[in-house]
Structure formats: C-alpha cells, structure tokens
XYZ file of C-alpha atoms in Angstrom:
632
model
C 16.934 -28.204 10.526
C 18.471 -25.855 7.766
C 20.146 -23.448 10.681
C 22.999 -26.245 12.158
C 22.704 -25.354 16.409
C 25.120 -27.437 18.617
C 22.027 -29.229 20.972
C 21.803 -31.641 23.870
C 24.350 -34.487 25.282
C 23.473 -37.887 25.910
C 24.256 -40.590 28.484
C 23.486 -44.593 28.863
C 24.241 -46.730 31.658
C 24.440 -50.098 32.146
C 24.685 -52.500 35.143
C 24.596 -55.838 34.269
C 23.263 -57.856 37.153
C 24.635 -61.101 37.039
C 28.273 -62.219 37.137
C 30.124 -61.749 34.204
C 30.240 -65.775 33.357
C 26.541 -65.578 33.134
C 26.786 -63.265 29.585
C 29.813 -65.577 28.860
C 27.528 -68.611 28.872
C 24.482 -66.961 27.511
C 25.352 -64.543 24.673
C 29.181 -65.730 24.315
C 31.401 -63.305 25.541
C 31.805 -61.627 28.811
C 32.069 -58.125 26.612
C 28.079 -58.153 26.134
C 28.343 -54.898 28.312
C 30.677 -53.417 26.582
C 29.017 -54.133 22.696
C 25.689 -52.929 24.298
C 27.189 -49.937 25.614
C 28.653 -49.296 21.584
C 25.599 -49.770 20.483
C 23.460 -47.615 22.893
C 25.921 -44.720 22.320
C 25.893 -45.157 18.424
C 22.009 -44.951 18.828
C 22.486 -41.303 20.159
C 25.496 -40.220 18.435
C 22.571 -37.540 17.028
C 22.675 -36.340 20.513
C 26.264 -35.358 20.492
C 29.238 -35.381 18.317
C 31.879 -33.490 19.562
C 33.357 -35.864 22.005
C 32.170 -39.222 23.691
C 33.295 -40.960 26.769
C 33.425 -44.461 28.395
C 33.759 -45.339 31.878
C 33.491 -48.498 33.501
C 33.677 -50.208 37.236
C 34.866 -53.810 38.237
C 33.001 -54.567 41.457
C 34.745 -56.863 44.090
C 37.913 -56.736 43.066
C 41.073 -57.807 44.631
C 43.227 -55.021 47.451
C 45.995 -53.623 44.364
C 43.645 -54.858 41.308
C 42.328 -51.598 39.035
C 38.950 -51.547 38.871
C 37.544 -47.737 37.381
C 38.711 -47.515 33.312
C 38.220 -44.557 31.854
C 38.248 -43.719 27.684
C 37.402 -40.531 26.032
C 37.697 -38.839 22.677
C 37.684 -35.386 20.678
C 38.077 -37.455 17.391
C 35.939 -36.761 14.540
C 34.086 -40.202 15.093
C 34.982 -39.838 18.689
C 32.998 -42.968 19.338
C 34.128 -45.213 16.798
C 37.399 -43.992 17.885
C 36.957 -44.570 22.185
C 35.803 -48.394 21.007
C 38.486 -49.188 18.330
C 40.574 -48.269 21.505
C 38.838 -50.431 23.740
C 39.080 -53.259 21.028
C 42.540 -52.719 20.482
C 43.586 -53.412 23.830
C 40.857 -56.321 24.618
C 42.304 -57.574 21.652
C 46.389 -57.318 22.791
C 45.306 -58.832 26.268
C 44.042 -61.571 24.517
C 46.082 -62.126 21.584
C 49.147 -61.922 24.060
C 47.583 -64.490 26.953
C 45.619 -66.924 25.321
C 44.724 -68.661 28.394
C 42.514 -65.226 29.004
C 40.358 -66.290 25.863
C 38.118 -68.820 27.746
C 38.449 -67.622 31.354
C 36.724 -65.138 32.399
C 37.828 -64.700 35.946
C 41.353 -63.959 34.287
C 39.426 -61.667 31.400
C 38.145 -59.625 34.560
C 41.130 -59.635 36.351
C 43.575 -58.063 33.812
C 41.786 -56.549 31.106
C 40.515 -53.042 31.520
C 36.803 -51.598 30.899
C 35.539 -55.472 31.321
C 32.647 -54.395 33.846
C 29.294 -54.910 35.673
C 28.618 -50.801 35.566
C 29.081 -49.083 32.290
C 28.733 -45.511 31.537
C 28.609 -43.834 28.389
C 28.506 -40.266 27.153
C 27.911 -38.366 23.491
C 28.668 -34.522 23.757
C 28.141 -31.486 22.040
C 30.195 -28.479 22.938
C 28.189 -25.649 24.527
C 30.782 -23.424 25.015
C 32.650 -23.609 22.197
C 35.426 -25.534 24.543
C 35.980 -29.072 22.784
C 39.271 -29.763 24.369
C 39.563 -33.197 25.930
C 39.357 -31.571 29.471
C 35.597 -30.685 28.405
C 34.964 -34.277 27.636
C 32.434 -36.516 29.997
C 32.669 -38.972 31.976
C 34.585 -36.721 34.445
C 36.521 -38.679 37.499
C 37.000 -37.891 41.049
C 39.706 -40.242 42.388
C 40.214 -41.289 46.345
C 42.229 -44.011 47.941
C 39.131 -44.945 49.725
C 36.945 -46.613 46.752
C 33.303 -45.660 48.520
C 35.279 -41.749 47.624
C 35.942 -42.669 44.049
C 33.158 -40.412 41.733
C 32.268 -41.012 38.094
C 29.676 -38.264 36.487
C 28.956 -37.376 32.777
C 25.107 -35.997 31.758
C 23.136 -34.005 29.856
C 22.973 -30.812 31.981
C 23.491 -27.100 31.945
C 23.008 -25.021 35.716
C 22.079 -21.515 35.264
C 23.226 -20.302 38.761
C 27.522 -21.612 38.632
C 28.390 -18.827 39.941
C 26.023 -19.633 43.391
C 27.045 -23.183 43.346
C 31.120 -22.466 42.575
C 30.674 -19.894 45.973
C 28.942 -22.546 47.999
C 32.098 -24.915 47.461
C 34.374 -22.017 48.252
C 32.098 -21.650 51.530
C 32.511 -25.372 52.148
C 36.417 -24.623 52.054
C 37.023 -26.350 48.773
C 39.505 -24.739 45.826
C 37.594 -25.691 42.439
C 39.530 -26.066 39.356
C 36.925 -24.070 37.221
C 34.209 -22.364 37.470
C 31.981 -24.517 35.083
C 29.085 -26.695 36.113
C 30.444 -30.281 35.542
C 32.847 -29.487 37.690
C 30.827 -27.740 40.150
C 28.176 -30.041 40.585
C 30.858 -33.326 40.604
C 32.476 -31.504 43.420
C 29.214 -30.481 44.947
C 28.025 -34.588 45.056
C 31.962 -35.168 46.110
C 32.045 -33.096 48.809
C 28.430 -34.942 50.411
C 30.055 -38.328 49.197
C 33.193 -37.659 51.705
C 31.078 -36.458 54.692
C 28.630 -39.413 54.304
C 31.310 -41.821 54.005
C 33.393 -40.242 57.154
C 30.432 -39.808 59.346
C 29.597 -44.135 58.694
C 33.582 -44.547 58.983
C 33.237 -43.026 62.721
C 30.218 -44.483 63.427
C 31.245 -47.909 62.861
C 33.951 -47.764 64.251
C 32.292 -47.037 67.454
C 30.385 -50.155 66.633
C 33.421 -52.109 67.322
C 34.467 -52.940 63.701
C 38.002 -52.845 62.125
C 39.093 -50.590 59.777
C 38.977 -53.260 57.045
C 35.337 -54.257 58.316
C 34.244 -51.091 58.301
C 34.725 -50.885 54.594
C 32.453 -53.109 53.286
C 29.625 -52.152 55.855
C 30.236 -48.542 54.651
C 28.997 -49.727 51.066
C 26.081 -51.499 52.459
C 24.935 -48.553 54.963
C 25.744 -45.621 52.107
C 22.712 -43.778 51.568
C 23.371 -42.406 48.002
C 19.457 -40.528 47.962
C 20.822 -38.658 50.683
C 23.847 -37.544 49.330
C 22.050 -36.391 46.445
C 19.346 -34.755 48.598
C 22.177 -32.212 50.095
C 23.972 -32.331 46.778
C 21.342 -31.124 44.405
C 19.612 -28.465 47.010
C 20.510 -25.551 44.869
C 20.741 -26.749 41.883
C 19.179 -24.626 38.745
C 18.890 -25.564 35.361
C 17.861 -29.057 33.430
C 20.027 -32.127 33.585
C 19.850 -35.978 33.840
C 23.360 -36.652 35.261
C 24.502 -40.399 36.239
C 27.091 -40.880 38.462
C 29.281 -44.008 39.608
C 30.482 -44.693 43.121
C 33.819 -46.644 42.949
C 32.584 -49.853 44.938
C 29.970 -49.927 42.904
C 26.748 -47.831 43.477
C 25.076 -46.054 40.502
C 22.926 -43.333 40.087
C 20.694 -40.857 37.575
C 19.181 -38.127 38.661
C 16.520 -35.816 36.715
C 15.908 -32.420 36.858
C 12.072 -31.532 39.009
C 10.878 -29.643 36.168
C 11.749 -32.999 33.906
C 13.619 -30.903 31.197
C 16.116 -33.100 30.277
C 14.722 -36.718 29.333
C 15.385 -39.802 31.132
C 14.364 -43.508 30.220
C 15.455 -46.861 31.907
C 14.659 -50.635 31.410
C 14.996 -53.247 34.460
C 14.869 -57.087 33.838
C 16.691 -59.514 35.643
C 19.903 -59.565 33.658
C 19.910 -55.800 33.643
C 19.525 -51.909 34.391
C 19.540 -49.622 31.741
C 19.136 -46.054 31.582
C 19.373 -43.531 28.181
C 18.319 -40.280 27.058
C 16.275 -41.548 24.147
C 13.587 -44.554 24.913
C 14.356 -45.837 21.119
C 18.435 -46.566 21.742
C 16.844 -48.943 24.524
C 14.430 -50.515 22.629
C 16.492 -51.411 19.615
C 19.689 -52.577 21.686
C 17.822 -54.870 24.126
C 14.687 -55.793 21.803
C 12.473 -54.750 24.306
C 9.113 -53.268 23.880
C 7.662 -49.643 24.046
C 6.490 -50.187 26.959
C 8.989 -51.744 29.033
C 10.830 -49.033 28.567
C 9.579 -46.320 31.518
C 10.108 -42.674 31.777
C 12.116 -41.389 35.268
C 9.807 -39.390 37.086
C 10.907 -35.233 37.625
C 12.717 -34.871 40.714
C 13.834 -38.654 41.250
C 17.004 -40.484 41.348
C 16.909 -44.167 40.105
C 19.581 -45.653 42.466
C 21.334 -49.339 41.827
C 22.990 -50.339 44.701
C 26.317 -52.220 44.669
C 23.786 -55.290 45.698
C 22.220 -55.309 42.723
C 18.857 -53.510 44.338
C 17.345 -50.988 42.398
C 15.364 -48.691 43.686
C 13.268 -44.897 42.506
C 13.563 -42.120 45.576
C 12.050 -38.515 44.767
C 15.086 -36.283 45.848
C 13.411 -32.947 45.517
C 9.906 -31.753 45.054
C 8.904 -32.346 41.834
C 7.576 -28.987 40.027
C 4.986 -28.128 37.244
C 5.901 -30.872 34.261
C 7.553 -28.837 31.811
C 9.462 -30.894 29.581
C 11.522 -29.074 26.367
C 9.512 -29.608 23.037
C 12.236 -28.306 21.125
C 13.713 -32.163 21.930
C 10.263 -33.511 20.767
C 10.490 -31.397 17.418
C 14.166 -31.783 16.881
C 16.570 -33.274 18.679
C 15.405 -36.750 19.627
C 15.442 -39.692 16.768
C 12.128 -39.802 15.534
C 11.671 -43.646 15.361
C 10.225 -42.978 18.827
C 6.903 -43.837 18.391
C 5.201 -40.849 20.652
C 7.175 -38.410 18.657
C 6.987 -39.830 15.146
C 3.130 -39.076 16.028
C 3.720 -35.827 17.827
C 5.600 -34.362 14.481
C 3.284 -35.848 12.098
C 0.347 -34.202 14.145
C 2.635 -30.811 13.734
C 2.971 -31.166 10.403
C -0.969 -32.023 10.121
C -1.974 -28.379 12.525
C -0.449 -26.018 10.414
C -2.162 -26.990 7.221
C -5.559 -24.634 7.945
C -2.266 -21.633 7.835
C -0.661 -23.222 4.564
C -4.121 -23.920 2.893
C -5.055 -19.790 3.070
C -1.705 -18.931 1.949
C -2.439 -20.558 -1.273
C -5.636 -19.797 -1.523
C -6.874 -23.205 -1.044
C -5.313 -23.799 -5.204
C -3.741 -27.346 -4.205
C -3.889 -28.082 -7.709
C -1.130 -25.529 -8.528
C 0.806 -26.169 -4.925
C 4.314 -28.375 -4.790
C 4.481 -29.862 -0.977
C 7.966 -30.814 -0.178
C 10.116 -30.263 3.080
C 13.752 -29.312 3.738
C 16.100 -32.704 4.511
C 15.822 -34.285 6.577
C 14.621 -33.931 10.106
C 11.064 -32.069 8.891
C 10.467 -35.302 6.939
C 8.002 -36.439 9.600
C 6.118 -33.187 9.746
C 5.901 -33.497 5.754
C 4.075 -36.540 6.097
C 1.301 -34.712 8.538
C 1.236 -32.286 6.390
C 0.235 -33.935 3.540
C -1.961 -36.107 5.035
C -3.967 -33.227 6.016
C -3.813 -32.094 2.142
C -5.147 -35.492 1.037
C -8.066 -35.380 3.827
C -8.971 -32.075 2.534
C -8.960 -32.856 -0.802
C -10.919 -36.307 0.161
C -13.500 -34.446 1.711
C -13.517 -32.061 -1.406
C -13.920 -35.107 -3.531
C -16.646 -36.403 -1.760
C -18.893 -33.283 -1.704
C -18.269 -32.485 -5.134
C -19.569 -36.080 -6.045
C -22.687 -36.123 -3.876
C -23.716 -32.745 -5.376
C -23.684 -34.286 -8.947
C -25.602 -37.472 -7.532
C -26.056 -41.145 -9.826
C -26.014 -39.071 -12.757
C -22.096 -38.976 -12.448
C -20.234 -39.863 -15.302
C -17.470 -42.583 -15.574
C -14.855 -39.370 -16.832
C -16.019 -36.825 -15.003
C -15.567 -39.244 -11.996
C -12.000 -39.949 -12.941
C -11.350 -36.384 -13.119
C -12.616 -35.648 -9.978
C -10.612 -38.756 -8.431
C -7.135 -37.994 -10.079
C -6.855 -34.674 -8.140
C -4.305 -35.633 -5.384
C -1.553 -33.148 -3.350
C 1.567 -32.861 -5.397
C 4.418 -34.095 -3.624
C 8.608 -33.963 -4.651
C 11.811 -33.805 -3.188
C 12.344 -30.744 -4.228
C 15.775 -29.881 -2.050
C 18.549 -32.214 -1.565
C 21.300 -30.983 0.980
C 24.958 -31.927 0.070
C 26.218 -32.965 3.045
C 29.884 -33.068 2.190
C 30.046 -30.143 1.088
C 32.414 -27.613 2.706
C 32.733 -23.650 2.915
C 36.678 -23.490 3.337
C 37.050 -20.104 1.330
C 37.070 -17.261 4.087
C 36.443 -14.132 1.997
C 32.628 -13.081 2.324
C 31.721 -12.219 -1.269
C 32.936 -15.699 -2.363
C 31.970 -18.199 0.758
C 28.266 -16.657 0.280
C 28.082 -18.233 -3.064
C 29.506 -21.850 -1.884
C 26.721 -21.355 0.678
C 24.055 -21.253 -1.568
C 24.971 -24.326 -2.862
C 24.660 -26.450 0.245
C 21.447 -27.450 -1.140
C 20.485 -28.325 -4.670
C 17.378 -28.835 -6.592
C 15.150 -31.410 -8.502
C 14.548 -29.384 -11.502
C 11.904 -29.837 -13.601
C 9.491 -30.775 -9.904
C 7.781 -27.224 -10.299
C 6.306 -25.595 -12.892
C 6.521 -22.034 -13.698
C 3.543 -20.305 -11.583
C 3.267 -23.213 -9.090
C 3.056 -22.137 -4.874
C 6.048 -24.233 -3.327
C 4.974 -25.096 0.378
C 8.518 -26.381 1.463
C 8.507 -27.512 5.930
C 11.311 -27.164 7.936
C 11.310 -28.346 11.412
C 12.341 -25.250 13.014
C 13.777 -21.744 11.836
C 16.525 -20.006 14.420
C 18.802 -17.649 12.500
C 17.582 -18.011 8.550
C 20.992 -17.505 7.476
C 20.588 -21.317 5.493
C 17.537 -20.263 4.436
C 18.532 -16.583 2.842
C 21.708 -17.286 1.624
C 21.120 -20.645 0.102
C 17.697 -22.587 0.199
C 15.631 -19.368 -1.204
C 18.324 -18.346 -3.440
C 17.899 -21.976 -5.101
C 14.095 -22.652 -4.565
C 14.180 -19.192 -6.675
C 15.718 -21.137 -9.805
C 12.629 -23.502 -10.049
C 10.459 -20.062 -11.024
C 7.782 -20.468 -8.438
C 5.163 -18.140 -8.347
C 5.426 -17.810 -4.626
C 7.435 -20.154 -2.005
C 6.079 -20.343 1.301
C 8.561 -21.567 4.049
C 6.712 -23.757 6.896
C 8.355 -24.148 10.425
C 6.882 -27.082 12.452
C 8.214 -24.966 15.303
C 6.926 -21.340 16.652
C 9.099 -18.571 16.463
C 12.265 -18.796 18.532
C 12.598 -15.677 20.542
C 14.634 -16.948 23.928
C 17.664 -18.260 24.580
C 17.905 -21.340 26.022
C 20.247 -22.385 29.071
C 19.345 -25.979 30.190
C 21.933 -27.462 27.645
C 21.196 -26.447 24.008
C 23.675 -23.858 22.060
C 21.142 -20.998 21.256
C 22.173 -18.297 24.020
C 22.635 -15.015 22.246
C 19.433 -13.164 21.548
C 20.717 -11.538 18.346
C 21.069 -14.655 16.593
C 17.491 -14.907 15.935
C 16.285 -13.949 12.868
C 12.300 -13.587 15.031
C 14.554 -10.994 17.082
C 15.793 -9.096 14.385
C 12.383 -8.997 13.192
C 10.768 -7.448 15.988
C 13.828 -4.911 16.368
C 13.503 -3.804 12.540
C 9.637 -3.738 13.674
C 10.535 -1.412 16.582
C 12.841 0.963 14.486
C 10.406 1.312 11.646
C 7.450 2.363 13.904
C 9.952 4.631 16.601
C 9.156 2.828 19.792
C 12.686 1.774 20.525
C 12.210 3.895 24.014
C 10.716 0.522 24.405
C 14.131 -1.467 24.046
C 16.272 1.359 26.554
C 13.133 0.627 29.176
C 13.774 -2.768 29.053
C 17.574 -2.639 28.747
C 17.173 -0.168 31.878
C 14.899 -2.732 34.216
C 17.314 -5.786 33.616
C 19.828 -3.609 34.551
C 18.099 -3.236 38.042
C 17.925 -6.914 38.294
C 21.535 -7.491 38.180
C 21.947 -7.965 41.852
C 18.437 -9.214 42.976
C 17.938 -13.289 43.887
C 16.873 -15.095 40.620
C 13.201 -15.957 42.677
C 12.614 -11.564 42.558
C 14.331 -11.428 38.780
C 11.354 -10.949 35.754
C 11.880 -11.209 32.175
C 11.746 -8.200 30.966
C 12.144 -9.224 27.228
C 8.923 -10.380 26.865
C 7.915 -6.521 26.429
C 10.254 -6.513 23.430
C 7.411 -8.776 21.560
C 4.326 -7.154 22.813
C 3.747 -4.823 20.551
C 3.772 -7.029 17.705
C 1.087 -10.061 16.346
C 3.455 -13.129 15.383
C 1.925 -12.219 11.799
C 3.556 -9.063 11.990
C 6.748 -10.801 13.177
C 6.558 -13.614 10.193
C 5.989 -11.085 7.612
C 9.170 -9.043 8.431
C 11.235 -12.331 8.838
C 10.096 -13.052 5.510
C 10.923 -9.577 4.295
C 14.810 -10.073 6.178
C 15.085 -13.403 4.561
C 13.988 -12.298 0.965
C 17.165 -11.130 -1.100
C 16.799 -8.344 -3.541
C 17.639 -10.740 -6.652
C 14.446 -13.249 -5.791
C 11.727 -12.892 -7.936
C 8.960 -14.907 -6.226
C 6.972 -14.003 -3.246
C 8.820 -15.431 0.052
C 6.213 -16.157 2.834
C 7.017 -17.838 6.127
C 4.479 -19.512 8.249
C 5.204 -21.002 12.146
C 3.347 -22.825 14.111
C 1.233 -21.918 17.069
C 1.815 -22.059 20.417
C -1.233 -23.238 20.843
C -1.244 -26.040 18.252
C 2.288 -26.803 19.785
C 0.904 -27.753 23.034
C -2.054 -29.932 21.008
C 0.517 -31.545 19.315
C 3.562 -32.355 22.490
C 0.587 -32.319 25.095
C 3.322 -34.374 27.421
C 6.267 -31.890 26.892
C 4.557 -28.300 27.427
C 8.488 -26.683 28.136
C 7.929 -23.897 25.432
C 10.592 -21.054 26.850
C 12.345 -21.084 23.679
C 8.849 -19.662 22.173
C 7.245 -17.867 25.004
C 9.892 -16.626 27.732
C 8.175 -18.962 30.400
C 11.314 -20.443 32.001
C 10.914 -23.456 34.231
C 13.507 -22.123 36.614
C 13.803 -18.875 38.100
C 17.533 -19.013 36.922
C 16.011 -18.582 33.166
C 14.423 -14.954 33.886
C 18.590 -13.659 35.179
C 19.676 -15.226 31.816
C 17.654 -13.992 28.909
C 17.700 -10.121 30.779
C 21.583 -10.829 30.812
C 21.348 -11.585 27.462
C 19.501 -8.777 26.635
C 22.066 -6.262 28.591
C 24.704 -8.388 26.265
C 22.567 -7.427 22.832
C 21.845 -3.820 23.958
C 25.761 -3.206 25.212
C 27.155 -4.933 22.046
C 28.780 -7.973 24.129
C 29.573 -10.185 21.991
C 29.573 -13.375 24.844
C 26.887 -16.097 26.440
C 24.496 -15.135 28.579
C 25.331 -17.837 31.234
C-alpha cells in the first residue's frame, strides 16, 4: 500500500498437551513451546509492529513456586527483543546450574516462561499511545490462581464508554477508560463471581478449603463466564485469555470480523490470526488448519479437553475484506487467489482506459503488497490478447504465413518494475517546502521501462489518503514521459472509517472524501453536508440500535466515476504533464472476488454493528466542527 495506515494486532496461543519431558524426548528441548511461539509471532510481525508481548503459565506447580511470566516490548524489533530476553535468562539459569541442562523437572521448576500455555501478541498502536502500559498481554493478578487473568487480542469495542459504566455499576474503579482494560475487567469481574459462588458451594459439599481448590478448576465453567462477560460487547475482536491454573480461551466476534484459525493434534492446540503462521510453524496442511466459527469460544481446559461452545448468537457473516486485500500475508492460499482474481476483475475498466492499445500499455504495480493483484491483472491481459490471437488467425485461415504468424504470436502484455520503494529512506527535515521533495523520492524509477507516448497501468492494493501517491509516486512516474498513467486500486474507494481495530478513523483523511466535498462545493449543494451534520447531531443521545448513518447521503449525489475523476484531478500536481487517471474496483467485483469475507463498511457505510452507525456520524460532527480527534 503506498498510503502507510497503522492496521490490525495479532495473537497465537499455544498449549502443548503433553508433559514437558515429552518435547524434551521428541524434538530435544523442553523450550519447543517457546521456539514455536517465536516463530508463530515472527510469522505475523506484518500484523503489528509497535510492541509484542509474551505470556506464559506453568500448570501444577508447587504452593510458593511462580508459575504466570510475563515479557513485553516497545523496542523497534520488539519481538526479537522480548525473545533475546527470554534467551538471555534461559540461558543464565542454565549456564549458572548445569544440573538444569538435562532435567527438566528442575528446567520447569526455576526457569521462567518454560510452559504448557503460551500466549503471544504483535501490536500496532491505534491510538497513537505506544507506551509500554498499551502493550498486550495485559495481567490481572489474585492470590487465588483460578482469579489470576491473562488477555491480549486483536480487538477494538465501539461502545467503552457503555461497558466502562457497566463496571462502575458493578461497583468496580477502572484504571482507564480504554477497551483492553474494560473488557479484562469485564471477564474479571464474572471470573471472581464464578469462582466465589463454586468456593461456597463446595464448601457446603463438605470439602476443605485446600480441596475446594482443585475441584474449583475442574467445575469452572469458562463458556459461562464469557457468556455474561461478552453480553454487551460491540465491535470486532478475537481476544484469548489465560486462567492462572490453567484454562485457556479465544473468543471471536458474532459478526466474524476479526479472523481466527486453530490446529488440534494430540501434542497440541494452536490458535493464530493468520492460517499461514500455523501452517508453516507446525508443517501442517491447509486443511488442518480450521477457521473459529462467529460467535464461539474455543475453550482448553486445564485437563487438556478442548472443546468449541457458541457464546452468543452468531450474526450475518461479515468478515473485513480490507484484511483479505491487505493486511493478511498473502502466502495464504484462499487469498493469494482472492487478490489475483482482483487484480484479474478490473481489467474490462483498465482495458477501456487505454483504449484496448496493449501494444503501447506498460503494466506494472506499486511494491509490494499489490504484487498479487499484478499477476491477475496480467493474466487477464494475456487471455485477452490470446483470444485476440486466436481470432485474428482463424480469420486468415491455412493460408497463414510463417512471418505473419510470428508477428501475430510475439504480441504479449508489457510488463516492468517500473517503481522501486526505498525503504530506508527517511523524511527527518521538518520544514514543508523541503520534506515534500525527500517525499517524492521514497520511490524511484526503472528508467528507460517506458517509452515516450506509452499508457502506464501501475496497481496498488488500496488508495486511502493519496498523499504517497501525489507527492511522490506521480511526481516520479511523470519523469518516464508517459503519455497517460492510470493508477489501479485493487480496493473500492475508502469512504468510512473503520473502528473494529484498524487506524483509519478520521473522515477527512480520505482523499474519496475530499473528492466528494470538492464535488459538493463546485456544484453548491453543501446544504447537503449542514443536513447531515444537523441529523447526527440528533443522534448524539439515542441507543446505537435507533442511530443511522447519515454520511451515506454525503456520496449520493455522486457516480464513483464522478468521485475517481476528481480524486484524480486532487492527486494531479500542476507540474505533471501526462494525463493522471485512477480506476477502483467495484463493489460488486469485490464481493466476486472475497465471496467468504463480504465486511465492506470501509467502502459502503454498512457496519456490522450498530456501534459503527454512532461512530462514522461522530466522525462526521468531528470533520464538520473542525475536531481534530478519533471518532471512538
């Protein structure tokens, strides 16, 4: 993606469910969880790079003995830094007992973050907070180890200030009024009552207090808990949490907006945000690896028994595309296919913007994510040209000769890397005039890959603000002396902002926004924007199930043609000489393409959750009043 946006967390968990000799004797070394846990959180460091966290439980530990370790880190390789940590002092243990080396009843026993449940957790900063406070797994410490609480995910709720006043109504003091806190204290709060009412109850049963310990872990009913827990919960999240004597759990949103994925055999229980960190860590195939259902919690008992309960009603499937087109690795196999088959739909679009002259088009794509879609893309080009080829060649029948064959068979879609991004690269001067020109060198160019004259067809994955693409990717596609450059998103246009966990909140970010609000002031309907600044306003106070979005009326009055050709007019500077087109993609073709993830809010306004219509109008009273500040 040329426009940088801070996106989605990630989270893995492991249980390994055998004793910790077992790994010892099988792979050599009672750390297999914790290298497996490296690797699954290296496999979605894409997911998050702002922090990353490690927790990890000991289960049956000794009265005195610790048994939750906790690492986290706001490094700048935050987790290459929370492992060389967790090396260093494996390392110190063992280097200063030797007789720990070969025992691992001793390794378990006095060195930390040696575990059977392992939970991991890659961030990215929503809020602009990246202070180690921010940081995941959070911890929720009790004497009484059933009371103990471990949670990190991928979340964001839309209603924290409904669930911060339902803990104030429960008599609880929260620390902040932000929703990992919230919703850990929201599961804590069920987690004490569930474990007090079994405390009393066996008691009555005739147990000791000791006894009744251990019976408490067997009889805890963590579905439950979650059940009360997650009643009013609004917004998308897969959030895993660890019970300190040993239960484990991830729950997933009922719209299924954030993605979940686990893996059961019988050495272990996996669960990730991405299905390929899974496969590639445990070698297993694509289809071992199963999806967790909208709505249900998969729950690993202290036992060892795993089990799937549906915790709420599971609603309409509308799981976020914008992961499918960006934010996930794309050596999934489903969306390797689903963003080659975007690349391939907008090609009918590209071809009449060119005029069908292949022969004078360049086909290239901005590095690196729209790679895939490149490939569709020109796939479709060569079919096209294929069928071309064989048309032209039946109409000139047997009499065909050898050349004219050749000529006919040379014709192929011209493909170069026409854009190369310099990654290291940095724009530390502060005064406008001169940081816009280290801007527009971010990205360089292949010279010599187009001729003077030639259509440039460069894809990007997805266009939010265009600032990349005005101030440096036009400026230096310009130097190549195209006759006209036609910019491709494999996404629609982004008009919402989202609130289930990616950093696009503010409205007037987007250059499709800015489009259709030039659009408005050149053809005097901006009565239009006060009416709809004046019906959010009478929202305000009404419950998010009455609240409607409004700021779909913004867009009406406007064709997404109409929209495209003003964003390329906004993106065009005065100094470029060729012809600056931008094409998206359809809606329509969108859903053909991610027929499994139809969550499209970022491109039509249709939020999942009835929290989603109270933030975008709040965002629009934010635009209209000139508040600079989030939405939610």
């Amino acid at each position: 993606m040329s426009d940088a946006i801070k996106h989605e967390c990630g989270i893995s968990l492991i249980r390994l469910l055998k004793p910790l000799e077992y790994y010892k004797e099988k792979y050599g070394s009672a750390f297999y969880g914790v290298n497996k846990m490296y690797l699954m959180m290296e496999k979605q460091h894409n997911r998050g790079q702002d922090g990353a966290g490690f927790a990890s439980i000991k289960l049956d530990v000794p009265v005195g003995a610790r048994f939750m370790s906790r690492v986290r880190s706001i490094e700048q390789q935050p987790i290459q830094d929370i492992f060389d940590k967790i090396n260093h002092r494996i390392n110190s243990e063992l280097l200063e007992h030797p007789e720990y080396n070969d025992d691992v009843a001793l390794q378990k026993a006095n060195i930390p973050y040696i575990g059977e449940l392992l939970l991991g957790h890659v961030r990215y900063g929503t809020f602009g907070r990246n202070s180690m406070e921010s940081v995941h797994p959070f911890l929720r410490q009790n004497n009484w180890m059933h009371r103990n609480l471990i949670v990190a995910g991928n979340f964001n709720m839309t209603n924290v200030h409904e669930l911060f006043d339902n803990l104030v109504q429960l008599g609880q003091h929260p620390k902040d009024m932000v929703d990992t806190v919230t919703v850990m204290e929201k599961i804590g709060h069920f987690l004490d009552d569930a474990v007090a009412k079994l405390y009393k109850q066996i008691k009555k049963e005739g147990y000791t207090k000791r006894e009744a310990s251990t019976l408490i872990a067997d009889r805890l009913k963590v579905s439950k808990i979650l059940k009360r827990a997650a009643k009013n919960f609004d917004g998308g999240y897969t959030m895993a949490g660890l019970l300190g004597h040993g239960d484990a759990f991830v729950l997933r949103d009922p719209g299924g907006i954030r993605p979940a994925y686990f893996y059961q055999d019988d050495e272990v229980v996996v669960v990730a945000s991405e299905r390929p960190a899974i496969q590639t860590v445990f070698n297993v195939k694509y289809d071992d690896v199963k999806e967790l259902d909208p709505g249900h919690a998969l729950i690993i008992k202290k036992s060892g028994r795993v089990a799937i309960d549906q915790i709420l009603e599971p609603k309409e499937r509308l799981a976020c595309s914008f992961e499918r087109i960006y934010f996930s690795r794309g050596s999934d196999k489903e969306i390797y296919q689903e963003r080659k088959e975007l690349g391939k739909l907008l090609f009918p679009q590209i071809l009449k913007s060119i005029n069908s002259d292949i022969k004078h088009t360049v086909f290239s794509y901005i590095p690196n994510t729209a790679e895939t879609s490149f490939y569709g893309m020109v796939k479709e080009a060569q079919n096209y040209l294929n069928k071309n080829k064989e048309e032209e060649i039946l109409s000139i029948g047997p009499s065909i000769s050898r050349e004219k064959l050749h000529e006919i068979l040379k014709v192929r879609p011209r493909i170069e890397k026409v854009a190369i991004k310099d990654a290291k690269l940095r724009t530390f001067i502060t005064q406008d005039s001169s940081r816009d020109d280290l801007v527009a060198h971010v990205y360089d160019i292949t010279y010599g890959s187009v001729k003077k004259d030639d259509n440039l067809v460069i894809i990007d994955d997805s266009i939010v603000r265009g600032t990349t693409l005005k101030k440096s990717i036009i400026r230096i596609l310009d130097r190549l002396s195209p006759k006209k450059i036609i910019v491709v998103s494999s996404a629609p246009q982004i008009r919402y902002p989202d609130c289930y966990g990616i950093d696009m909140a503010k409205l007037e970010d987007f250059v499709a926004f800015k489009a259709a609000l030039a659009l408005h002031q050149e053809r005097n309907t901006m009565h239009i924007v006060d009416e709809i600044y004046q019906k959010s306003l009478k929202q305000i106070n009404q419950p998010d199930k009455n609240v409607v979005n409004y700021v779909k009326e913004f867009y009406e009055p406007f064709t997404p043609q109409e929209i495209s050709v003003k964003i390329g007019e906004l993106l065009t500077s005065e100094n470029i000489k060729a012809e600056v087109q931008i094409i998206y993609q359809t809606i329509e073709n969108l859903h053909i393409a991610c027929p499994k993830n139809l969550g499209d809010w970022y491109f039509t306004g249709n939020y999942p959750t009835d929290g989603g219509n109270r933030v975008v109008n709040k965002a629009f009273i934010n635009f209209y009043e000139g508040n600079n500040q989030r939405a939610y």
